[in-house]
Coordinates of C-alpha atoms in Angstrom, one line a residue:
M22 CA 0.0 0.0 0.0
E23 CA 1.2 3.5 -0.8
Y24 CA 1.5 5.9 2.1
I25 CA 1.8 9.7 2.5
T26 CA 3.1 11.6 5.5
A27 CA 0.8 13.5 8.0
R28 CA 2.1 16.8 6.6
E29 CA 1.2 15.7 3.0
A30 CA -2.3 14.7 4.2
A31 CA -2.7 18.0 6.0
A32 CA -1.9 19.9 2.8
R33 CA -4.2 17.7 0.8
W34 CA -7.1 18.1 3.2
Q35 CA -6.4 21.7 4.1
I36 CA -6.2 21.1 7.9
S37 CA -3.3 21.2 10.4
V38 CA -0.8 18.4 11.0
R39 CA -1.8 18.3 14.6
L40 CA -5.4 17.6 13.6
I41 CA -4.2 14.8 11.3
Q42 CA -2.4 13.3 14.3
Q43 CA -5.6 13.7 16.4
Y44 CA -7.6 11.8 13.7
C45 CA -5.0 9.0 13.7
N46 CA -5.0 8.7 17.4
A47 CA -8.8 8.5 17.5
G48 CA -8.8 5.8 14.8
R49 CA -10.7 8.0 12.3
I50 CA -8.3 7.3 9.3
P51 CA -8.6 3.6 8.3
G52 CA -5.3 2.0 7.5
A53 CA -3.2 4.7 9.2
R54 CA 0.0 3.2 10.8
K55 CA 2.7 4.5 13.0
F56 CA 6.3 4.0 12.1
S57 CA 9.1 5.2 14.4
G58 CA 6.7 7.6 16.1
A59 CA 5.4 9.2 12.9
W60 CA 2.0 8.5 11.3
A61 CA 1.8 7.1 7.7
I62 CA -1.5 7.8 5.9
P63 CA -2.8 5.6 3.1
A64 CA -2.5 7.6 -0.1
D65 CA -6.1 6.9 -1.0
A66 CA -7.5 7.7 2.4
Q67 CA -10.4 10.1 2.6
K68 CA -10.7 13.1 4.9
P69 CA -12.8 12.0 8.0
A70 CA -16.4 13.1 7.8
D71 CA -17.4 16.4 9.5
P72 CA -18.6 15.4 13.0
R73 CA -21.4 17.9 12.8
K74 CA -23.1 15.6 10.3
A75 CA -23.0 12.6 12.7
P76 CA -26.2 11.7 14.6
P77 CA -26.6 14.1 17.6
Q78 CA -25.3 12.9 20.9
P79 CA -27.3 13.3 24.1
A80 CA -25.9 16.0 26.4
P81 CA -24.4 14.7 29.6
A82 CA -26.8 14.7 32.6
A83 CA -24.5 16.9 34.7
H84 CA -22.5 20.0 33.9
P85 CA -23.6 20.4 30.2
M86 CA -21.1 22.1 28.1
T87 CA -21.6 25.9 27.6
L88 CA -20.4 27.9 24.6
M89 CA -17.4 30.0 25.6
P90 CA -17.8 29.1 29.3
L91 CA -15.3 31.7 30.7
M92 CA -16.9 34.5 28.6
N93 CA -20.2 33.4 30.0
T94 CA -19.1 33.2 33.6
P95 CA -19.5 36.1 36.1
F96 CA -16.6 36.6 38.4
Q97 CA -15.0 39.4 40.4
P98 CA -11.8 40.9 38.8
G99 CA -8.8 39.2 40.1
R100 CA -10.5 35.8 40.6
C101 CA -10.5 34.5 37.0
L102 CA -8.1 31.6 37.5
E103 CA -9.9 30.8 40.8
Q104 CA -13.2 30.6 38.9
I105 CA -11.7 28.2 36.3
E106 CA -10.2 26.0 39.0
A107 CA -13.6 25.7 40.6
M108 CA -15.1 24.2 37.4
P109 CA -15.6 20.4 37.3
D110 CA -12.8 18.6 35.5
G111 CA -13.7 18.0 31.8
T112 CA -14.2 19.7 28.5
Q113 CA -15.8 22.9 29.9
K114 CA -12.8 23.6 32.2
Q115 CA -10.3 22.9 29.4
I116 CA -12.1 25.3 27.0
A117 CA -12.3 27.9 29.8
L118 CA -8.5 27.6 30.2
A119 CA -8.0 28.1 26.5
E120 CA -10.1 31.2 26.7
Y121 CA -8.1 32.5 29.5
H122 CA -4.8 32.0 27.7
Y123 CA -6.2 33.7 24.6
F124 CA -7.7 36.7 26.5
S125 CA -4.5 37.1 28.5
G126 CA -2.3 37.3 25.4
H127 CA -0.9 33.8 25.4
A128 CA -1.9 32.7 21.9
E129 CA 0.4 29.7 21.6
E130 CA -1.1 28.0 24.6
A131 CA -4.6 28.8 23.5
V132 CA -3.9 27.2 20.1
K133 CA -2.6 24.0 21.6
E134 CA -5.6 23.7 24.0
A135 CA -8.3 24.7 21.5
E136 CA -7.0 22.3 18.8
L137 CA -7.9 19.3 20.9
F138 CA -11.6 20.1 20.5
L139 CA -11.9 21.1 16.9
T140 CA -13.6 17.8 16.1
C141 CA -15.4 17.4 19.4
Q142 CA -18.9 15.8 19.2
E143 CA -20.2 18.4 21.7
T144 CA -21.2 21.3 19.4
P145 CA -20.6 24.1 22.0
A146 CA -17.1 22.8 22.7
R147 CA -16.3 22.6 19.0
L148 CA -17.7 26.0 18.2
S149 CA -15.8 27.5 21.1
A150 CA -12.6 25.8 20.1
C151 CA -12.9 27.0 16.5
L152 CA -13.4 30.6 17.5
I153 CA -10.5 30.5 19.9
Y154 CA -8.3 28.6 17.4
A155 CA -9.1 31.1 14.6
Y156 CA -8.1 34.2 16.5
A157 CA -5.2 32.7 18.4
N158 CA -3.7 31.6 15.1
L159 CA -3.9 35.1 13.7
S160 CA -1.6 36.2 16.5
I161 CA 1.1 33.6 15.8
G162 CA 1.0 34.0 12.1
Q163 CA -0.6 30.7 11.2
I164 CA -3.0 32.1 8.7
H165 CA -3.8 28.8 7.0
Q166 CA -5.0 27.4 10.3
A167 CA -7.0 30.6 11.1
R168 CA -8.7 30.4 7.7
Y169 CA -9.5 26.8 8.3
A170 CA -11.3 27.5 11.6
L171 CA -13.1 30.5 10.2
S172 CA -14.4 28.4 7.3
E173 CA -15.6 25.8 9.8
L174 CA -17.5 28.4 11.7
K175 CA -19.2 29.7 8.5
Q176 CA -20.3 26.1 7.6
T177 CA -22.2 25.7 10.9
L178 CA -24.9 28.0 9.5
T179 CA -25.7 25.6 6.7
V180 CA -24.9 22.3 8.4
G181 CA -27.0 23.1 11.4
E182 CA -30.1 24.3 9.6
H183 CA -32.3 21.9 11.5
A184 CA -30.7 22.3 14.9
S185 CA -32.6 23.4 18.0
P186 CA -33.2 27.1 18.5
P187 CA -30.6 27.4 21.3
L188 CA -28.0 25.6 19.2
R189 CA -28.8 27.8 16.1
A190 CA -28.4 30.8 18.4
A191 CA -24.9 29.6 19.4
E192 CA -24.0 29.0 15.8
A193 CA -25.1 32.4 14.7
F194 CA -23.2 34.0 17.6
V195 CA -19.9 32.5 16.7
A196 CA -20.4 33.1 12.9
A197 CA -21.2 36.8 13.5
A198 CA -18.3 37.3 16.0
A199 CA -15.8 35.7 13.6
S200 CA -16.9 38.0 10.7
V201 CA -17.5 41.3 12.4
L202 CA -14.3 41.3 14.4
L203 CA -12.3 40.8 11.2
H204 CA -14.4 43.5 9.5
L205 CA -15.6 41.0 7.0
P206 CA -19.0 40.8 5.3
L207 CA -21.6 38.9 7.4
P208 CA -21.9 35.3 6.3
E209 CA -24.9 34.2 4.2
G210 CA -27.6 32.5 6.2
L211 CA -27.0 34.4 9.4
P212 CA -30.3 34.9 11.3
P213 CA -31.3 38.4 12.3
T214 CA -29.9 39.5 15.6
E215 CA -33.3 39.7 17.2
A216 CA -33.9 36.1 16.4
F217 CA -31.0 34.6 18.2
L218 CA -30.1 37.2 20.9
P219 CA -32.8 36.3 23.4
L220 CA -31.8 32.7 23.3
L221 CA -28.3 33.3 24.5
P222 CA -27.3 33.3 28.2
E223 CA -26.5 36.6 29.7
G224 CA -22.7 36.6 29.3
L225 CA -22.8 35.6 25.7
R226 CA -25.7 38.0 25.1
M227 CA -23.5 40.8 26.3
F228 CA -20.7 39.8 24.0
A229 CA -23.2 39.4 21.1
L230 CA -24.3 43.0 21.8
Y231 CA -20.7 44.1 21.7
V232 CA -20.4 42.5 18.3
Q233 CA -23.6 44.3 17.2
A234 CA -22.3 47.6 18.6
H235 CA -19.0 47.0 16.8
Y236 CA -20.9 46.3 13.6
T237 CA -22.9 49.5 14.1
Y238 CA -19.7 51.4 14.6
L239 CA -18.4 50.2 11.3
Q240 CA -21.6 51.6 9.7
G241 CA -20.7 55.0 11.1
D242 CA -23.6 55.2 13.5
Y243 CA -21.6 56.0 16.6
Q244 CA -24.4 57.4 18.8
K245 CA -26.5 54.2 18.3
S246 CA -23.4 52.1 19.0
I247 CA -22.8 54.0 22.3
G248 CA -26.5 53.6 23.2
M249 CA -26.2 49.8 22.8
V250 CA -23.1 49.7 25.0
E251 CA -24.5 51.8 27.8
A252 CA -27.8 49.9 27.8
T253 CA -26.1 46.6 27.9
L254 CA -23.8 47.5 30.7
A255 CA -26.6 49.1 32.7
M256 CA -28.7 45.9 32.5
Q257 CA -26.1 43.3 33.5
T258 CA -27.2 41.4 36.6
A259 CA -23.6 40.3 37.5
V260 CA -20.0 41.2 36.6
Y261 CA -19.0 39.5 33.3
P262 CA -15.5 40.9 32.9
I263 CA -14.7 39.6 29.4
P264 CA -17.8 40.9 27.6
A265 CA -17.7 44.1 29.6
I266 CA -14.1 44.8 28.6
Y267 CA -15.0 44.6 25.0
L268 CA -18.1 46.7 25.4
H269 CA -16.1 49.5 27.0
L270 CA -13.6 49.3 24.2
V271 CA -16.1 49.8 21.5
A272 CA -17.5 52.8 23.5
V273 CA -13.9 54.2 23.3
M274 CA -14.0 53.8 19.6
D275 CA -17.3 55.6 19.3
Y276 CA -16.4 58.5 21.5
M277 CA -13.1 59.1 19.8
S278 CA -14.9 59.1 16.5
L279 CA -17.2 61.8 18.0
R280 CA -14.2 63.7 19.2
Q281 CA -15.1 63.3 22.9
P282 CA -11.8 62.0 24.4
E283 CA -12.9 62.6 28.0
Q284 CA -15.8 60.1 27.6
A285 CA -13.5 57.8 25.8
Q286 CA -11.0 57.8 28.6
R287 CA -13.7 57.0 31.1
H288 CA -14.6 53.9 29.3
L289 CA -11.0 52.9 28.7
L290 CA -10.2 53.1 32.4
A291 CA -13.4 51.1 33.2
A292 CA -12.2 48.4 30.8
W293 CA -8.7 48.5 32.4
D294 CA -10.1 48.2 35.9
L295 CA -11.8 45.0 34.8
A296 CA -8.8 43.6 32.8
R297 CA -5.7 44.4 34.8
P298 CA -6.3 42.2 37.9
D299 CA -6.5 39.1 35.7
D300 CA -4.1 40.2 32.9
L301 CA -7.0 40.1 30.4
I302 CA -5.1 42.5 28.0
E303 CA -5.7 40.8 24.6
G304 CA -8.7 43.0 23.7
F305 CA -6.6 46.2 24.1
G306 CA -4.1 44.9 21.7
E307 CA -6.8 43.8 19.2
H308 CA -8.5 47.2 19.2
H309 CA -5.4 49.5 19.3
G310 CA -5.9 50.8 15.8
L311 CA -9.5 51.8 16.5
L312 CA -8.9 53.5 19.9
G313 CA -7.5 56.7 18.4
G314 CA -4.3 56.9 20.5
M315 CA -6.1 56.4 23.8
L316 CA -3.7 53.7 24.9
E317 CA -0.8 56.0 24.3
A318 CA -2.6 58.9 26.1
V319 CA -3.7 56.9 29.2
I320 CA -2.1 53.5 29.6
K321 CA 1.5 54.3 28.4
K322 CA 2.3 56.8 31.1
D323 CA 0.9 55.1 34.1
W324 CA 1.4 51.4 33.2
P325 CA 4.5 51.4 30.8
E326 CA 5.3 47.7 31.1
D327 CA 1.7 46.7 30.5
F328 CA 1.6 49.1 27.5
K329 CA 4.7 47.4 26.0
R330 CA 3.0 44.0 26.2
I331 CA -0.2 45.4 24.7
I332 CA 1.7 46.9 21.8
A333 CA 3.5 43.5 21.2
I334 CA 0.0 41.9 21.0
T335 CA -1.1 44.6 18.6
Y336 CA 1.8 44.0 16.2
R337 CA 1.2 40.2 16.2
F338 CA -2.5 40.3 16.0
S339 CA -2.8 43.1 13.4
A340 CA -0.3 41.4 11.0
G341 CA -2.5 38.3 11.0
W342 CA -5.7 40.3 10.9
R343 CA -4.7 42.1 7.7
K344 CA -3.7 38.9 6.0
V345 CA -7.3 37.8 6.3
H346 CA -9.1 41.1 6.0
N347 CA -7.2 42.8 3.2
P348 CA -7.5 40.0 0.5
V349 CA -11.2 39.3 1.3
T350 CA -12.4 42.9 1.3
G351 CA -10.0 44.5 -1.1
H352 CA -9.2 47.2 1.5
D353 CA -5.6 48.1 1.9
V354 CA -5.4 48.8 5.6
A355 CA -1.9 50.1 6.4
D356 CA 0.6 47.4 7.3
N357 CA 3.9 49.2 7.5
L358 CA 3.2 51.9 10.1
T359 CA 4.3 51.8 13.8
T360 CA 1.5 51.9 16.3
T361 CA 2.2 55.5 17.1
E362 CA 2.3 56.5 13.4
F363 CA -1.0 54.6 12.9
A364 CA -2.6 56.4 15.9
T365 CA -1.6 59.9 14.7
A366 CA -2.6 59.1 11.1
M367 CA -6.0 57.8 12.3
L368 CA -6.7 61.0 14.2
A369 CA -5.4 63.1 11.3
A370 CA -7.7 61.2 8.9
R371 CA -10.6 62.1 11.3
G372 CA -9.8 65.8 10.9
W373 CA -7.8 66.4 14.1
T374 CA -5.2 69.2 13.9
N375 CA -1.6 68.6 14.9
Q376 CA -2.2 70.7 18.0
E377 CA -5.2 68.6 19.0
I378 CA -3.4 65.3 18.4
G379 CA -0.3 66.6 20.3
N380 CA -2.5 67.6 23.3
H381 CA -4.2 64.2 23.3
L382 CA -1.0 62.1 23.0
G383 CA 1.2 64.4 25.2
I384 CA 3.6 65.2 22.4
S385 CA 4.5 68.4 20.6
P386 CA 2.7 69.5 17.3
N387 CA 6.1 69.2 15.5
T388 CA 6.5 65.6 16.7
V389 CA 2.9 64.9 15.4
K390 CA 3.9 66.5 12.1
Q391 CA 6.9 64.2 11.8
Y392 CA 4.8 61.1 12.5
I393 CA 2.3 62.1 9.9
S394 CA 4.9 62.9 7.3
T395 CA 6.5 59.5 7.9
A396 CA 3.1 57.8 7.5
L397 CA 2.5 59.7 4.3
Q398 CA 5.8 58.6 2.9
K399 CA 5.4 55.0 3.9
L400 CA 2.0 54.9 2.3
N401 CA 3.2 56.7 -0.8
I402 CA 0.6 59.4 -0.6
K403 CA 0.9 63.2 -0.4
Q404 CA -2.1 64.6 1.4
R405 CA -3.7 64.0 4.8
K406 CA -7.1 63.5 3.2
D407 CA -5.8 60.4 1.4
L408 CA -5.1 58.7 4.8
K409 CA -8.7 57.5 5.2
Q410 CA -8.4 54.6 2.7
Y411 CA -5.6 53.1 4.8
M412 CA -7.1 53.6 8.2
L413 CA -9.8 51.6 10.0
L414 CA -12.5 54.2 9.5

């Protein structure tokens, strides 16, 4: 019999080598054999069937799996790991740990943990794993794996057409989150928000409203987006730090777009108060380009070491983000500017003067002028008004 390597099978089936190994260990590739510690795959082997098409499995009687369990868990800031440790051993606890590693900026660990559940029979676990795996892979430059997970999430909307309403709500939630946060078009077959939002538990509903507020921001309706954020935060019955952090960050985006930096700073500090005790800094790095220099204006001077870590996350995440976003949308979001150049160029594109930008960032107008001149040169354009096409506006 002719064999191919696990790497060759991964390339043929458009999945990761690790996932091939997982299939082999689970006995899902007939005829696969192990030689000297490496798997050999029959050359005529077929890719294992999508587990979502298998007959539905009954949920366990105790501790049923919850979609994105850490996101959906209320806890007091500073007690995140304690909350995870208190969860019963099993899939939910492992997914929660993958979430923690992702939201605290440890993408490599999140990838390793999430990958174990990409073919899990429990749909909430599989959806959670795909969402974590997609975004964590962006941060470590594994774009092929990120695209694979994103495609899996899109397919849930068609594969699960006859699923129960709560499961359809979960599928719609992850599909919308995957698209909106990458500023991609919404997938076909996505139910309207009002159809699935009431079926989500409170923590996920809060994050879904963040996604909707973010989408509304992208449409340029900043006041409506702010209204959604403020209403969601006012109605929460417990502290859900992860959704709340992201809600506050989209409010920063809105207020900076409306040129109200004092209000933006209030929301940034509220997000920071929730995030810092548990080191949940990933969201700040993800949103840097949309925050209008607010991290430089507020976090850099009082928490310089945390700021450095956030900027490191920004560079890693944004590089992967653009590799997915730019080819799909045709938008040429700038990829060769430093974070400070991007922040000043973003504000300039919104009509801020050099003096206003300098006052906001705590630098001189001449320094602002130098940053903007460098940005124009790097982007090969001559006028400030042309910056818009390269910014996240």
